[in-house]
Each structure stands twice: as structure tokens, then as C-alpha cells.
Coordinates of C-alpha atoms and ligand atoms in Angstrom, one line a residue:
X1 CA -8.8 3.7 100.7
X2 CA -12.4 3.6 101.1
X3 CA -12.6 7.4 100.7
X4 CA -11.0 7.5 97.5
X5 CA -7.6 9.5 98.4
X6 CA -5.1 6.4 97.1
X7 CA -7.1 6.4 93.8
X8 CA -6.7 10.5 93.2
X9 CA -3.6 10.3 94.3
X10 CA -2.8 7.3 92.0
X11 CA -4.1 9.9 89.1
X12 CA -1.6 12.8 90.4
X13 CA 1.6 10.6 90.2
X14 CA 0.4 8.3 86.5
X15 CA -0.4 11.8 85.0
X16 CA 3.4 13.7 86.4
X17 CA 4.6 10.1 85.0
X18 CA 2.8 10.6 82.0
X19 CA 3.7 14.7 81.6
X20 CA 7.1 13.6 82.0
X21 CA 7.5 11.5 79.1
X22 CA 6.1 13.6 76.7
X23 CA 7.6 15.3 74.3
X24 CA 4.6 17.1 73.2
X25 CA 2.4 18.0 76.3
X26 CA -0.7 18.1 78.8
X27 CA -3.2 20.6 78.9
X28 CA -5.9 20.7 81.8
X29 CA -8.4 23.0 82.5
X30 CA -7.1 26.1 83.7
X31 CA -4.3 26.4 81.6
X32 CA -3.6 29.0 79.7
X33 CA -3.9 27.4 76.0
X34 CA -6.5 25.1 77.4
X35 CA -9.7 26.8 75.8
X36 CA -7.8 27.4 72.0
X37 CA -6.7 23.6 72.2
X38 CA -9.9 22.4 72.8
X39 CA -12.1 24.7 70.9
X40 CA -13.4 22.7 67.3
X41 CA -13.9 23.4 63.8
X42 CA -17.7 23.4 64.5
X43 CA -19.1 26.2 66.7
X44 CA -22.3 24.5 67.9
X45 CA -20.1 21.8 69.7
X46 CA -18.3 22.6 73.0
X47 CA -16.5 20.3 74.9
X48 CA -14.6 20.1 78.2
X49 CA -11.6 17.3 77.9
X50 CA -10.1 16.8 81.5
X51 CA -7.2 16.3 79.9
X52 CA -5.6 17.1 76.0
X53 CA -2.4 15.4 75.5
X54 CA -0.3 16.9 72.5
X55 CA 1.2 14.4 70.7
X56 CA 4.9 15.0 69.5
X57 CA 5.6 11.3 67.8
X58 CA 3.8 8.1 67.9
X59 CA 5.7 7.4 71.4
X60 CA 3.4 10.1 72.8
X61 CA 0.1 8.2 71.2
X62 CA 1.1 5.4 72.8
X63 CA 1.8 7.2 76.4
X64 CA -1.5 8.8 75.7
X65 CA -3.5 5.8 75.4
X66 CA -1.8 3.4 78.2
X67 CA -2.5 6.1 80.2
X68 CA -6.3 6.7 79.2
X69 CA -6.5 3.1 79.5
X70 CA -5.1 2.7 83.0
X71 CA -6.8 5.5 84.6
X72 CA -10.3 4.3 82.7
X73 CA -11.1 7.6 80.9
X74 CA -12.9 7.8 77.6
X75 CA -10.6 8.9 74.9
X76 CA -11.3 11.0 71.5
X77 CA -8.6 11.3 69.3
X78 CA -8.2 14.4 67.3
X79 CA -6.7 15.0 63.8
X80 CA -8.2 18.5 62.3
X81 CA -10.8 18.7 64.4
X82 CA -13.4 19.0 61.7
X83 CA -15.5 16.2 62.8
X84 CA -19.5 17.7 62.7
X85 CA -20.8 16.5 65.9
X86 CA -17.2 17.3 67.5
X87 CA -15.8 13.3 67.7
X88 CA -12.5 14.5 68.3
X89 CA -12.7 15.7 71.4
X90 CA -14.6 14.7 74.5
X91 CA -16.1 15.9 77.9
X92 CA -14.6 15.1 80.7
X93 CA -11.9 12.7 79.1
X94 CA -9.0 12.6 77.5
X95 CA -8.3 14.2 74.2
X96 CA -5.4 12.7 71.9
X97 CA -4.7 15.7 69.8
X98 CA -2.3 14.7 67.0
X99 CA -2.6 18.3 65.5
X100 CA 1.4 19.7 65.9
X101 CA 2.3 16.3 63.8
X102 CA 1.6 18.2 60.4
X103 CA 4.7 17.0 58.1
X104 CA 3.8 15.5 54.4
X105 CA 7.0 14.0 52.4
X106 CA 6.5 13.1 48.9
X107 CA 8.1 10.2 46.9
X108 CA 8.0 11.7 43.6
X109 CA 9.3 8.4 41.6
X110 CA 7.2 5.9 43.3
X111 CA 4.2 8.8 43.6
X112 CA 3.7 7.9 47.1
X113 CA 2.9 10.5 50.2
X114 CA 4.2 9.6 53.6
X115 CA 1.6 12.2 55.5
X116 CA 1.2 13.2 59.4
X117 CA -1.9 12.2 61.2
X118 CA -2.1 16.4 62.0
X119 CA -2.3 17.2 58.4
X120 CA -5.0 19.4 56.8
X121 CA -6.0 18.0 53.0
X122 CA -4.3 21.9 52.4
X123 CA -0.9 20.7 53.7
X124 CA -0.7 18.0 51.8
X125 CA -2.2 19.7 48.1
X126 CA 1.0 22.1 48.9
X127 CA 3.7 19.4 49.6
X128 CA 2.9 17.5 46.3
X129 CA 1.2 20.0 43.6
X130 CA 5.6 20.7 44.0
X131 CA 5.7 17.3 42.1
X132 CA 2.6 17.7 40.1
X133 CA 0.9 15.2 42.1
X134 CA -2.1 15.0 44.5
X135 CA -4.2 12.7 46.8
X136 CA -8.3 12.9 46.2
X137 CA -8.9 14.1 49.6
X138 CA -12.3 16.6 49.9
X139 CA -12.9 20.2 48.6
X140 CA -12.3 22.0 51.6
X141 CA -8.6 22.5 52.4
X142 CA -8.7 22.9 56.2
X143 CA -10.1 19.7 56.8
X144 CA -8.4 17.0 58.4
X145 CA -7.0 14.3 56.4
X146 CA -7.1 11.5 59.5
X147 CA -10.8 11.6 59.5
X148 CA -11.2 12.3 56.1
X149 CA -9.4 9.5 55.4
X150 CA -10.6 6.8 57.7
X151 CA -14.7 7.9 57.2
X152 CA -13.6 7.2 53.2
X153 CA -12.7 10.9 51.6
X154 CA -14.7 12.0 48.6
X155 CA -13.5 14.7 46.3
X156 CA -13.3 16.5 42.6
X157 CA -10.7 13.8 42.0
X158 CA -12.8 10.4 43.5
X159 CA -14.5 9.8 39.8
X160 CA -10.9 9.2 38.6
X161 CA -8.9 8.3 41.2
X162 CA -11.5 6.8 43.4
X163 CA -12.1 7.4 47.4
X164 CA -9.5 8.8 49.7
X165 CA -9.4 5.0 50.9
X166 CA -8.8 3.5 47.6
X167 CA -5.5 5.5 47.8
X168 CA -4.4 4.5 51.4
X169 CA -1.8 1.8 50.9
X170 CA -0.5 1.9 54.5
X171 CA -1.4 3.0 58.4
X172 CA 0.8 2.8 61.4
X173 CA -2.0 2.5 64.2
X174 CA -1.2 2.6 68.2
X175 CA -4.2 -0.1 68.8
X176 CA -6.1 -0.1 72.5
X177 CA -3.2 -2.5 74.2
X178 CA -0.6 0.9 73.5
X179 CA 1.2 -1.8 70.4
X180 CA 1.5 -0.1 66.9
X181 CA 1.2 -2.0 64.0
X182 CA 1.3 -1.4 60.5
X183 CA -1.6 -1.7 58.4
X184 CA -1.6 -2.8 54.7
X185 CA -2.9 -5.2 51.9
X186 CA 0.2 -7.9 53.6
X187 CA 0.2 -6.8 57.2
X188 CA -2.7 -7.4 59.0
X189 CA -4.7 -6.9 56.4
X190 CA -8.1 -7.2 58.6
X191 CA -6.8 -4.3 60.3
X192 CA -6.3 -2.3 56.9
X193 CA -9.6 -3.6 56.1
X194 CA -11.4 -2.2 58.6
X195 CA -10.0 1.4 58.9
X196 CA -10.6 2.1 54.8
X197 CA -14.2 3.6 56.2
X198 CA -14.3 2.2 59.6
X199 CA -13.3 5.5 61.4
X200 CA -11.7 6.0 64.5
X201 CA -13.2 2.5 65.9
X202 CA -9.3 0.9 65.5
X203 CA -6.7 2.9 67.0
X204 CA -4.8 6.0 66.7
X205 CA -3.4 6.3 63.0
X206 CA 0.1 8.1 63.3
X207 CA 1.2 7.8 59.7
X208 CA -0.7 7.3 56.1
X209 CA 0.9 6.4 53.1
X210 CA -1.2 7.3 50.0
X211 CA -0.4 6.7 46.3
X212 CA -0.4 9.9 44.8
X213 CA -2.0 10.9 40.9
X214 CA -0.6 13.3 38.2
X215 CA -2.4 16.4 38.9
X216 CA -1.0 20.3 38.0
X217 CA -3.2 23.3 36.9
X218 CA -7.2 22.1 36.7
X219 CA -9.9 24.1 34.7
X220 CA -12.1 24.3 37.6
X221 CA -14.2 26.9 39.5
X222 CA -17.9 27.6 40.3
X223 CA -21.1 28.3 38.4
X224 CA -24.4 29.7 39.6
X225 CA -28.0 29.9 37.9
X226 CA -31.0 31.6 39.8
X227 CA -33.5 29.4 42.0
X228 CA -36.1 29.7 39.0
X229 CA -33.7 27.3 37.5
X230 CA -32.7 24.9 39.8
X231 CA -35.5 22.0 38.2
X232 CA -33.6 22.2 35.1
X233 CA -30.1 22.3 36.0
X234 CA -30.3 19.3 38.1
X235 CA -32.2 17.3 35.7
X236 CA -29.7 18.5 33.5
X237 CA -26.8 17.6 35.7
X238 CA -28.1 14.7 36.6
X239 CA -28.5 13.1 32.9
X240 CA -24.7 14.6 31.9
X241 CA -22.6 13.0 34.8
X242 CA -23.0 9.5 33.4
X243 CA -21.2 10.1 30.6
X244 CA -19.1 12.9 31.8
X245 CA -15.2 12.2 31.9
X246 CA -13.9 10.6 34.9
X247 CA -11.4 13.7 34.9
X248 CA -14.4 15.3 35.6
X249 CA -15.2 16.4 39.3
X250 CA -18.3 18.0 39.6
X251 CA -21.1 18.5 42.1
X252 CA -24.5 19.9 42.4
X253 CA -25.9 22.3 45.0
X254 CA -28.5 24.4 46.6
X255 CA -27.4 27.6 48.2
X256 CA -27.6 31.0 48.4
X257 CA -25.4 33.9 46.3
X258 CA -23.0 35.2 49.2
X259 CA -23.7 38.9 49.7
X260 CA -19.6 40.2 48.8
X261 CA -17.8 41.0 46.4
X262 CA -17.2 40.1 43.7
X263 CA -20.5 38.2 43.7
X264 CA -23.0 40.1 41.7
X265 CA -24.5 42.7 43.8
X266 CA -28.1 42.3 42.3
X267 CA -28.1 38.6 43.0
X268 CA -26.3 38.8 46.8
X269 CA -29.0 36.4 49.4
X270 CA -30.8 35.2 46.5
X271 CA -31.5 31.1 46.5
X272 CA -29.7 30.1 43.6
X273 CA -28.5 26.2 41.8
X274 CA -24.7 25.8 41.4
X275 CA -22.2 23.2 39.8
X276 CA -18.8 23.1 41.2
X277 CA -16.6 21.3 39.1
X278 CA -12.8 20.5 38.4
X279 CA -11.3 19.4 35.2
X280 CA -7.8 17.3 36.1
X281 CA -6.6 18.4 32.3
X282 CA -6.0 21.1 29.3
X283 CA -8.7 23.9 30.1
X284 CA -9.6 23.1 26.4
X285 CA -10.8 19.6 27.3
X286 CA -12.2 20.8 30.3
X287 CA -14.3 23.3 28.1
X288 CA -15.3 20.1 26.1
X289 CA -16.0 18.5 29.3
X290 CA -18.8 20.8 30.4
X291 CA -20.2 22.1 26.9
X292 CA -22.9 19.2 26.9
X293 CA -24.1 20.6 30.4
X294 CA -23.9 24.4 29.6
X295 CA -25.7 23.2 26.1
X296 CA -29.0 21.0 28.4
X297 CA -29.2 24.2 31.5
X298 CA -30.3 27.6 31.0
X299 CA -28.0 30.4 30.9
X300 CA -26.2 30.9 34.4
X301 CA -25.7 34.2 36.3
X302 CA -22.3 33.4 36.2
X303 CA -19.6 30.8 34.9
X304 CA -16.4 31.2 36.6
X305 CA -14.5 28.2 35.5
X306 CA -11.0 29.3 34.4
X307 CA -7.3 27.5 34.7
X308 CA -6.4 27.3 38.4
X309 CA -3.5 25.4 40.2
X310 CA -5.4 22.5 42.0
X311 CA -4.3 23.7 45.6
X312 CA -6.1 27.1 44.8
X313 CA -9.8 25.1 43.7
X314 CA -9.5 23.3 47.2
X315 CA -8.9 26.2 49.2
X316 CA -11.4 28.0 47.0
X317 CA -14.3 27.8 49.5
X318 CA -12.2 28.1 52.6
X319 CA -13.2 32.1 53.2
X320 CA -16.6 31.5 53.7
X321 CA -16.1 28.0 56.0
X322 CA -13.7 30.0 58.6
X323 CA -13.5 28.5 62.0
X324 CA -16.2 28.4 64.5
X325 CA -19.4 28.7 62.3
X326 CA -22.4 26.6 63.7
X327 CA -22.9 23.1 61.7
X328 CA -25.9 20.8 61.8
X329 CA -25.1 17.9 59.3
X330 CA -27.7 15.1 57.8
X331 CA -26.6 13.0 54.8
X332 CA -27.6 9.9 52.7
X333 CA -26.4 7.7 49.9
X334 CA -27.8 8.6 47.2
X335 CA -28.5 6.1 44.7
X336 CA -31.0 8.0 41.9
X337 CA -32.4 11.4 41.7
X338 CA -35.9 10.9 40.2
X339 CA -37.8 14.7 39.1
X340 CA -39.5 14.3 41.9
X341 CA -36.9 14.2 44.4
X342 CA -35.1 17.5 42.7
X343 CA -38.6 19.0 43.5
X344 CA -38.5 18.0 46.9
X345 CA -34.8 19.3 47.2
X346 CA -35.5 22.7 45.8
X347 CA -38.5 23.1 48.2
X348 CA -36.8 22.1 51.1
X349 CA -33.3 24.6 50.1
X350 CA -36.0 27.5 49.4
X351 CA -36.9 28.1 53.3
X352 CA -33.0 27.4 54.3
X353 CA -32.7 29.6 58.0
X354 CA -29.4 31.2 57.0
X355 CA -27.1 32.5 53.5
X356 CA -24.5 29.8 54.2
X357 CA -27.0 26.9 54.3
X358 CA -26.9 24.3 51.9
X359 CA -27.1 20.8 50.2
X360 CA -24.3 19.4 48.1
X361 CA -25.0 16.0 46.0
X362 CA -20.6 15.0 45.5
X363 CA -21.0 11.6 43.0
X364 CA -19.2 8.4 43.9
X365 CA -19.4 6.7 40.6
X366 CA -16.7 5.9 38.3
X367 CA -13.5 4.6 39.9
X368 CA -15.3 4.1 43.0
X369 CA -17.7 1.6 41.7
X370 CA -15.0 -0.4 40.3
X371 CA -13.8 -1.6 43.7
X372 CA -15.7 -4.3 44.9
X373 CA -18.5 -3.6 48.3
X374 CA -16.4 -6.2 50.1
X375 CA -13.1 -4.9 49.4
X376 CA -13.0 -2.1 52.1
X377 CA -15.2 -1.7 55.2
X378 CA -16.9 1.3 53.3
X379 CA -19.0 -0.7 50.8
X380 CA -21.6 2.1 49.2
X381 CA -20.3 1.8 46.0
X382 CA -23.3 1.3 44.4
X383 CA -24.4 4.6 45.7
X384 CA -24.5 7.8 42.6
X385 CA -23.8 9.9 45.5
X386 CA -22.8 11.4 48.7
X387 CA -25.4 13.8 49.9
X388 CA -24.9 16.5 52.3
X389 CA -27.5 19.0 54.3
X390 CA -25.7 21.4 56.2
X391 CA -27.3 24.1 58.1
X392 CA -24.7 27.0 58.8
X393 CA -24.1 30.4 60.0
X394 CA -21.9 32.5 62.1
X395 CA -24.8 33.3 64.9
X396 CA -25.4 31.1 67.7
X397 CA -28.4 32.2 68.3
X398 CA -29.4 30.3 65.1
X399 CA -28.6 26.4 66.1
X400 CA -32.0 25.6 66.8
X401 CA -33.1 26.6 63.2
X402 CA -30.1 24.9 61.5
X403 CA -31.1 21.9 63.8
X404 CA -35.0 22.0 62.8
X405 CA -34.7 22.6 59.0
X406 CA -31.4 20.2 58.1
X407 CA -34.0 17.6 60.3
X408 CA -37.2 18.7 58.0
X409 CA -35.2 18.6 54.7
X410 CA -33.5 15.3 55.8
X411 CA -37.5 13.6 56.4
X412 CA -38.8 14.9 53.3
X413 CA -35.9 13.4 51.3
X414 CA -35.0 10.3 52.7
X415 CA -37.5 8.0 51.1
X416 CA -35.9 9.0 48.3
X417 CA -32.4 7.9 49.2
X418 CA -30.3 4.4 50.4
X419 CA -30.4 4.0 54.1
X420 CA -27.0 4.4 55.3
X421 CA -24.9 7.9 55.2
X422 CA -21.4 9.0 54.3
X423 CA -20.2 8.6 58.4
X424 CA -18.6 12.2 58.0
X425 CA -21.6 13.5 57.1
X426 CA -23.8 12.4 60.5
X427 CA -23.9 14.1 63.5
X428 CA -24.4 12.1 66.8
X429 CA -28.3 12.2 67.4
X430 CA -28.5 9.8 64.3
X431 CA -31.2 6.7 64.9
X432 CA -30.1 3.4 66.1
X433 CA -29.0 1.2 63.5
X434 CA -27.8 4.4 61.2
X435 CA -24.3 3.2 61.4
X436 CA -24.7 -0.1 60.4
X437 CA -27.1 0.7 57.3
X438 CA -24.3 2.4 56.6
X439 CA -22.0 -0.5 56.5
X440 CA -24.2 -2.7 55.3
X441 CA -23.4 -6.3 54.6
X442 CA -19.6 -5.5 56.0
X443 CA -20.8 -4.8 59.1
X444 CA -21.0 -8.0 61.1
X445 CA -17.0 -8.4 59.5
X446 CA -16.0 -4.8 60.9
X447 CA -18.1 -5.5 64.0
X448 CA -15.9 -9.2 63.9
X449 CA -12.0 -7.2 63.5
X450 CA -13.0 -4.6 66.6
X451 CA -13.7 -7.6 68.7
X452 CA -10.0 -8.6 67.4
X453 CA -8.3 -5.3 67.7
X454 CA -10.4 -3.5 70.2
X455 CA -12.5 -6.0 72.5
X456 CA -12.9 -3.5 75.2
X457 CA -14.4 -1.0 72.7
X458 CA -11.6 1.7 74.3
X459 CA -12.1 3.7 70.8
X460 CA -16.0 4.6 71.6
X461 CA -16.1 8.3 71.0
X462 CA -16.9 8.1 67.3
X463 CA -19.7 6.7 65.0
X464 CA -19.3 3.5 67.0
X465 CA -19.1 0.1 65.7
X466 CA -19.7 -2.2 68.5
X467 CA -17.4 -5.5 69.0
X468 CA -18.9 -8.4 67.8
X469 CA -18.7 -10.6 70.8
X470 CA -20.5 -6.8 73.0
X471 CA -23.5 -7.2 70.7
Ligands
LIG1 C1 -16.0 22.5 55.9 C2 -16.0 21.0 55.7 C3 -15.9 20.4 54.4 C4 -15.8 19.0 54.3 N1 -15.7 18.5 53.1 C5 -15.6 17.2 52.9 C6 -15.3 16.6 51.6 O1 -15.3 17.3 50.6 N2 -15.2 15.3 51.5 C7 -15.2 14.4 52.6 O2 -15.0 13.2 52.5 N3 -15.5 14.9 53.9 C8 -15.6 16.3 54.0 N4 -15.9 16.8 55.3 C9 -16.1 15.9 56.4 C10 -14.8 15.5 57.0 O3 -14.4 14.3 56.4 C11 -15.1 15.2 58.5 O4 -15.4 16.4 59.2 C12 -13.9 14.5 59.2 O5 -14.2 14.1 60.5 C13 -12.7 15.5 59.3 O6 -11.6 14.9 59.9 P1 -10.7 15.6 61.0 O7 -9.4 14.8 61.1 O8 -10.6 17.1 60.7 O9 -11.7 15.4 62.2 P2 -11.5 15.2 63.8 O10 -12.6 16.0 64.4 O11 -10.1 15.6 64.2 O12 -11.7 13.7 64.0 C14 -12.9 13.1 63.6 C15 -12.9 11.6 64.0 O13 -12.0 11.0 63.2 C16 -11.2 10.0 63.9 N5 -9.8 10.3 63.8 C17 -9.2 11.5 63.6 N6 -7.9 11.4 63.6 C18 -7.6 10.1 63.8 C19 -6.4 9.3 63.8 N7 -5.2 9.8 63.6 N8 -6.5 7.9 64.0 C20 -7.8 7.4 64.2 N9 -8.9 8.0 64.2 C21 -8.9 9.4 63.9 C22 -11.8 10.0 65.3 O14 -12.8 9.0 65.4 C23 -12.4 11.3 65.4 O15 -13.4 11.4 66.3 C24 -15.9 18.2 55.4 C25 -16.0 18.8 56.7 C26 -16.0 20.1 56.9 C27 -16.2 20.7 58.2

């Protein structure tokens, strides 16, 4: 019908076909849990899906994305919703939220982890730190481990143990025909390929399997020195981490003493230089571990590295990263940190807008330079590390400053760095060709298995790799 009536009717009856075979559910606007299912992890981002399907098994997936297909809607697909610029959901579309499919079952002989696509990297720290295992996922425990996963996953245990990717051995993906495969090193391999970095370009991941490392009680925790001594504690950090034990996790950052307990009152808003580290070992090695650093940097306000179970260091920051804050993210590969870069750093961190603002440096080095560029789609291996800007704080009224100085600090620093960007650490206003500096030489390959697994470029609503034959 010219007017339009067949097609909107065609929509009612495909979506009570749809609700009907669900075991999980539909969610429009106007329902009553429609605004707490679509609200994301970052504050500044706030979409309107037409639609949310919640996903109860991959045969909802797959019912979700015949029927975004058929009815032509642009799909995001959600896992813990952590995503900066908000990539798992979508306005005016439909949203695959996979966030009720949270189970984690551990294989404690073969160290294997079968996990859920819903999973925080929390859920799955608790399932195996039962077994004295654990996955490198990243160092805040209510992130999602499907995005985590497929953008590459970097974390205290990534020296050691390598990239989140580097321990995926397997994926079950619904691709963009509504046909789940399995992914691995012997089924289609181009496939596995592509997702170890390639994002959410592929399909909808409904199960990981990840090979799992010995890891129990960590000496790990926090240490902060004053601004005045930033210049020398990143030198300093920066000459130790080459020859720092791959047990060793430990970042640099810029950022500001909270203001609470039990921070030290006389320091509380005050810029200050911190290393974050985790030992995977005795607390007596771990002591060993950081004397060298501790010996090169001036003394600290405070050193509160102590014996932890390794679940408790990864939720260790999740009190001050609650729900809802505004984000504005910039990152780079980082490849060396020359004096005058730190001096550019610790000029740009000095007129941060808010407390919670800050810039992390997480290396990348070790076991994650011993995998060859071309083996996964993420090939930055020869990066030092991962840096991140993030502009954040709990009032709105503050975007356009996070926005303006994470846009500032990322100009004055980026001659400095490589040209690409972890893809979990970008927001969506990046410049053309961002994406592919990030891939690099592996991107005409990636661009090569989306033409194979996704000609129609159905999976868009993410840092987009185009299909070959589209470009
Ligand atoms: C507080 C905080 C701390 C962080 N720390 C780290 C860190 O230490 N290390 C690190 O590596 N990263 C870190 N990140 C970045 C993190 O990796 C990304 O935010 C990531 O997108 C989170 O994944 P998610 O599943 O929660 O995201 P979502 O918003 O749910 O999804 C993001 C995108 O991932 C894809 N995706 C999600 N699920 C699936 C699936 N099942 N199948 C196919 N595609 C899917 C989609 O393209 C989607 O758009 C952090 C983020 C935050 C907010």
C-alpha cells in the first residue's frame, strides 16, 4: 500500500511473531523497565532503542537479529554496556541486550572458562579465583567482558599472560544471515581471526571460552606521590618497567587525591602521580618486585600495596567509577615516553576540569609482544602502551569541559604517540581513518573477512570496519 499501512502492519505482526518466541523479552518505549534497560554505563550518552530485545539463549540472538534484519533496523548489541561513546545501544533501533546471560563455568583441570556474553570481568574473577585461576580481563570489575574481549582486553595480568584475546580459544557467533558458528584456531579460523580485536563488526558472540592462569592472593594496591613529583616518578617508571617481572602489573597515572576517607585529609583535590600495580605472587617477591621503583621515585604520600585476593584489586576502583558518571575518552598507542612528553602529560593533567579526571599509561609489552602483528586482527604489539584520557565527573553540567580538555590534552600529546588507539578507548567523533591506523597493516584482511561474514555491513553500530568490496 502506497500509504504505508501493509508495511506498519507487517512490523506489528513480525514483532508479536518475534515477542512470541522469546524466552527473554521486548522492551519498547513506554514500558515500564524501558528507561533502566536502556540507560548506559556512561552518563553523557542517551539513547532511544525502538526496540530492546532481552536475550535468554543464543535462540533469542538469532530471533533478534533475523528480525532486525527483515524489518531493516540498525542493530547495537549490548554486553555490559560499558562501551564510551554508548555502542551498545542505539537510537531508534534495535538493541540486542545479552545482559541476563551472566553464567561463568570453570574447567578447573583443563583451566578453561566457558563465560556468558552478559558477564561483567567481576563475575568471572568470582567463579574462578574458587579454583585459583583467572582470565586477564581489565582493572575495573563492572566492565563487560564481550567488549572487553573483542576490542583486545588489557589488564594487571596482560605482561604475563598477554591480551584478553590471546586467551580467547573459542566464540560461538550468531553472524548477520541469523547462522551461529563456532569460532577457533580449526573452525573458521578467519572468523576467530578477525573478532581477537575486531569488535562487534562480526556477529553476536553468545559464548567465550578462555584459557584460564594460576592466580590466588596478589600483593597489589595503589601508590600516590604529590604533583611536584610526577616528572620523576614517570621517568622513574618509565626506565623500571623494562626489566620489571612479567608478574608484574603496573600502570602509571595522573589524577587527583579523592577527597574521602581514608585518603589523607591534607592531600584530598590535590593533583598527584600514582602507580597501580599487582604482583601475581608471594607479597615478598612482590616487595622485591617494586623496591627498584620505590629506590629511583621520591618518597610517596602513601604506599598501600598489601596482600589482597585478586577479585578484591579488580573491584578496587569500582566505588569511585559507579554508574552513570559522564565519560569523554581519547587514547593512543603509545610506543616511547621521551621527558618531554611526561612534561607535556603533567601540564595537560594539571588544568583537568574535575577530581575524577585522569590519564592512565596500562603497558602492553611482555607476553603481548611475543605474539606476532599478524596473528590477531589487533596488531599493536609493538606499542609500550595503551594510553587512556578520560574526563569524568558526576555533574552534567560538566560534559562540555571533559569534552574540551580530554580534546586539548589528546592534541598536545599525540605527536608524541603511534597513530592508531586501543578501539575501547575512542569515542565516536574520532577522525576518518582512526580506525584503520588502528589496525594497521591487518586492516585490508579484517576489511577482506567482513565482506565474507558480514557483506551487508548489518553490524555498523560500532568502531566500524567497512567490507572490503563497500570501500
Ligand atoms: C570504568 C571502565 C574501565 C575500563 N577499564 C578497561 C581496562 O582496564 N581494560 C580494557 O581493555 N578496557 C577497559 N575499559 C574499556 C572497555 O573495554 C569498553 O568500555 C568495552 O566496550 C566494554 O565492553 P561492554 O561489553 O561492557 O560494552 P557494551 O557497551 O555492552 O558493548 C560495546 C561494544 O562491544 C561490542 N559487543 C558487546 N557485546 C558483544 C557481543 N556479545 N558480541 C559481539 N559484539 C559485542 C559491540 O560492538 C558493542 O557496541 C574500561 C571501561 C570503563 C567504563
Amino acid at each position: 500500500m502506497a500509504d504505508g499501512t501493509a508495511a506498519v502492519a507487517a512490523t506489528g505482526e513480525a514483532l508479536e511473531a518475534l515477542t512470541a518466541s522469546l524466552r527473554g523479552g521486548v522492551l519498547a518505549p513506554g514500558d515500564a523497565d524501558y528507561d533502566a534497560a536502556r540507560a548506559l554505563y556512561n552518563g553523557m550518552i542517551d539513547k532511544r532503542p525502538r526496540l530492546i530485545v532481552r536475550c535468554a539463549d543464543a535462540a533469542d540472538v538469532i530471533a533478534a537479529v533475523n528480525y532486525g534484519r527483515e524489518q531493516g533496523l540498525l542493530v547495537a548489541i549490548r554486553g555490559g554496556g560499558h562501551n564510551g561513546p554508548g555502542l551498545g545501544s542505539v537510537d531508534d533501533g534495535l538493541v540486542i541486550d545479552l545482559s541476563l546471560l551472566r553464567s561463568v563455568r570453570v574447567d578447573p583441570a583443563a583451566r578453561t572458562v566457558r563465560v556468558d556474553p552478559g558477564c561483567t570481568s567481576g563475575d568471572v574473577d568470582h567463579a574462578t579465583h574458587a579454583f585459583g585461576l583467572a582470565v586477564p580481563f581489565g582493572i575495573v570489575s563492572t566492565t563487560g567482558v564481550a567488549g572487553l574481549t573483542l576490542g583486545g582486553g588489557t589488564g594487571y595480568l596482560t605482561r604475563k599472560y598477554g591480551l584478553t584475546i590471546d586467551n580467547l580459544l573459542e566464540a560461538d557467533v550468531v553472524l548477520a544471515d541469523g547462522r551461529l558458528v563456532t569460532a577457533s584456531a580449526t573452525e573458521h579460523p578467519d572468523l576467530f581471526w578477525a573478532l581477537r580485536g575486531g569488535g562487534g563488526n562480526f556477529g553476536v558472540v553468545t559464548s567465550f571460552l578462555f584459557r584460564a592462569h594460576p592466580v590466588g592472593t596478589v600483593y597489589a594496591g595503589p601508590i600516590f606521590w604529590e604533583a611536584t613529583h610526577a616528572q620523576a616518578v614517570m621517568r622513574a617508571y618509565r626506565d623500571f618497567l623494562p626489566d620489571a617481572p612479567e608478574e608484574l602489573g603496573a600502570f602509571v597515572g595522573l589524577k587527583t587525591v579523592p577527597s574521602m576517607d581514608p585518603f589523607p585529609k591534607a592531600y584530598w583535590g590535590r593533583r598527584a602521580c600514582a602507580v597501580i600495580s599487582s604482583y601475581n605472587g608471594p607479597a615478598a617477591d612482590g616487595e622485591r618486585a617494586m623496591a627498584p621503583l620505590l629506590a629511583a621515585a621520591p618518597p610517596p604520600i602513601f604506599n598501600w600495596m598489601g596482600a589482597m585476593p585478586f577479585p578484591a584489586m579488580q573491584a578496587l576502583f569500582d566505588p569511585f567509577f559507579p554508574k552513570g558518571l559522564q565519560w569523554y575518552w581519547k587514547g593512543d598507542f603509545v610506543q616511547s615516553l621521551p621527558d618531554a612528553a611526561i612534561d607535556t602529560h603533567i601540564a595537560q593533567a594539571a588544568v583537568a576540569p574535575s577530581e575524577l579526571s585522569l590519564m592512565h599509561l596500562y603497558p602492553i609489552d611482555g607476553a603481548v609482544r611475543r605474539v606476532p602483528k599478524d596473528a590477531t586482527a589487533w596488531s599493536a604489539r609493538d606499542a609500550t602502551w595503551s594510553m587512556v584520557i578520560a574526563g569524568i565527573s558526576a555533574d552534567p553540567s560538566q560534559a562540555d569541559a571533559l569534552k574540551t580538555w580530554g580534546r586539548a590534552y589528546w592534541q598536545a600529546i599525540h605527536p608524541f604517540n603511534l597513530e592508531g588507539a586501543y578501539v575501547n578507548f575512542m569515542m565516536d567523533d574520532e577522525a576518518q581513518g582512526r580506525v584503520q591506523a588502528t589496525y594497521g597493516e591487518n586492516y585490508p584482511r579484517l576489511a577482506a573477512v567482513k565482506a565474507a561474514y558480514d557483506p551487508e555491513n548489518f553490524f555498523r553500530v560500532n568502531q566500524n570496519i567497512l567490507p572490503a568490496a563497500a570501500r
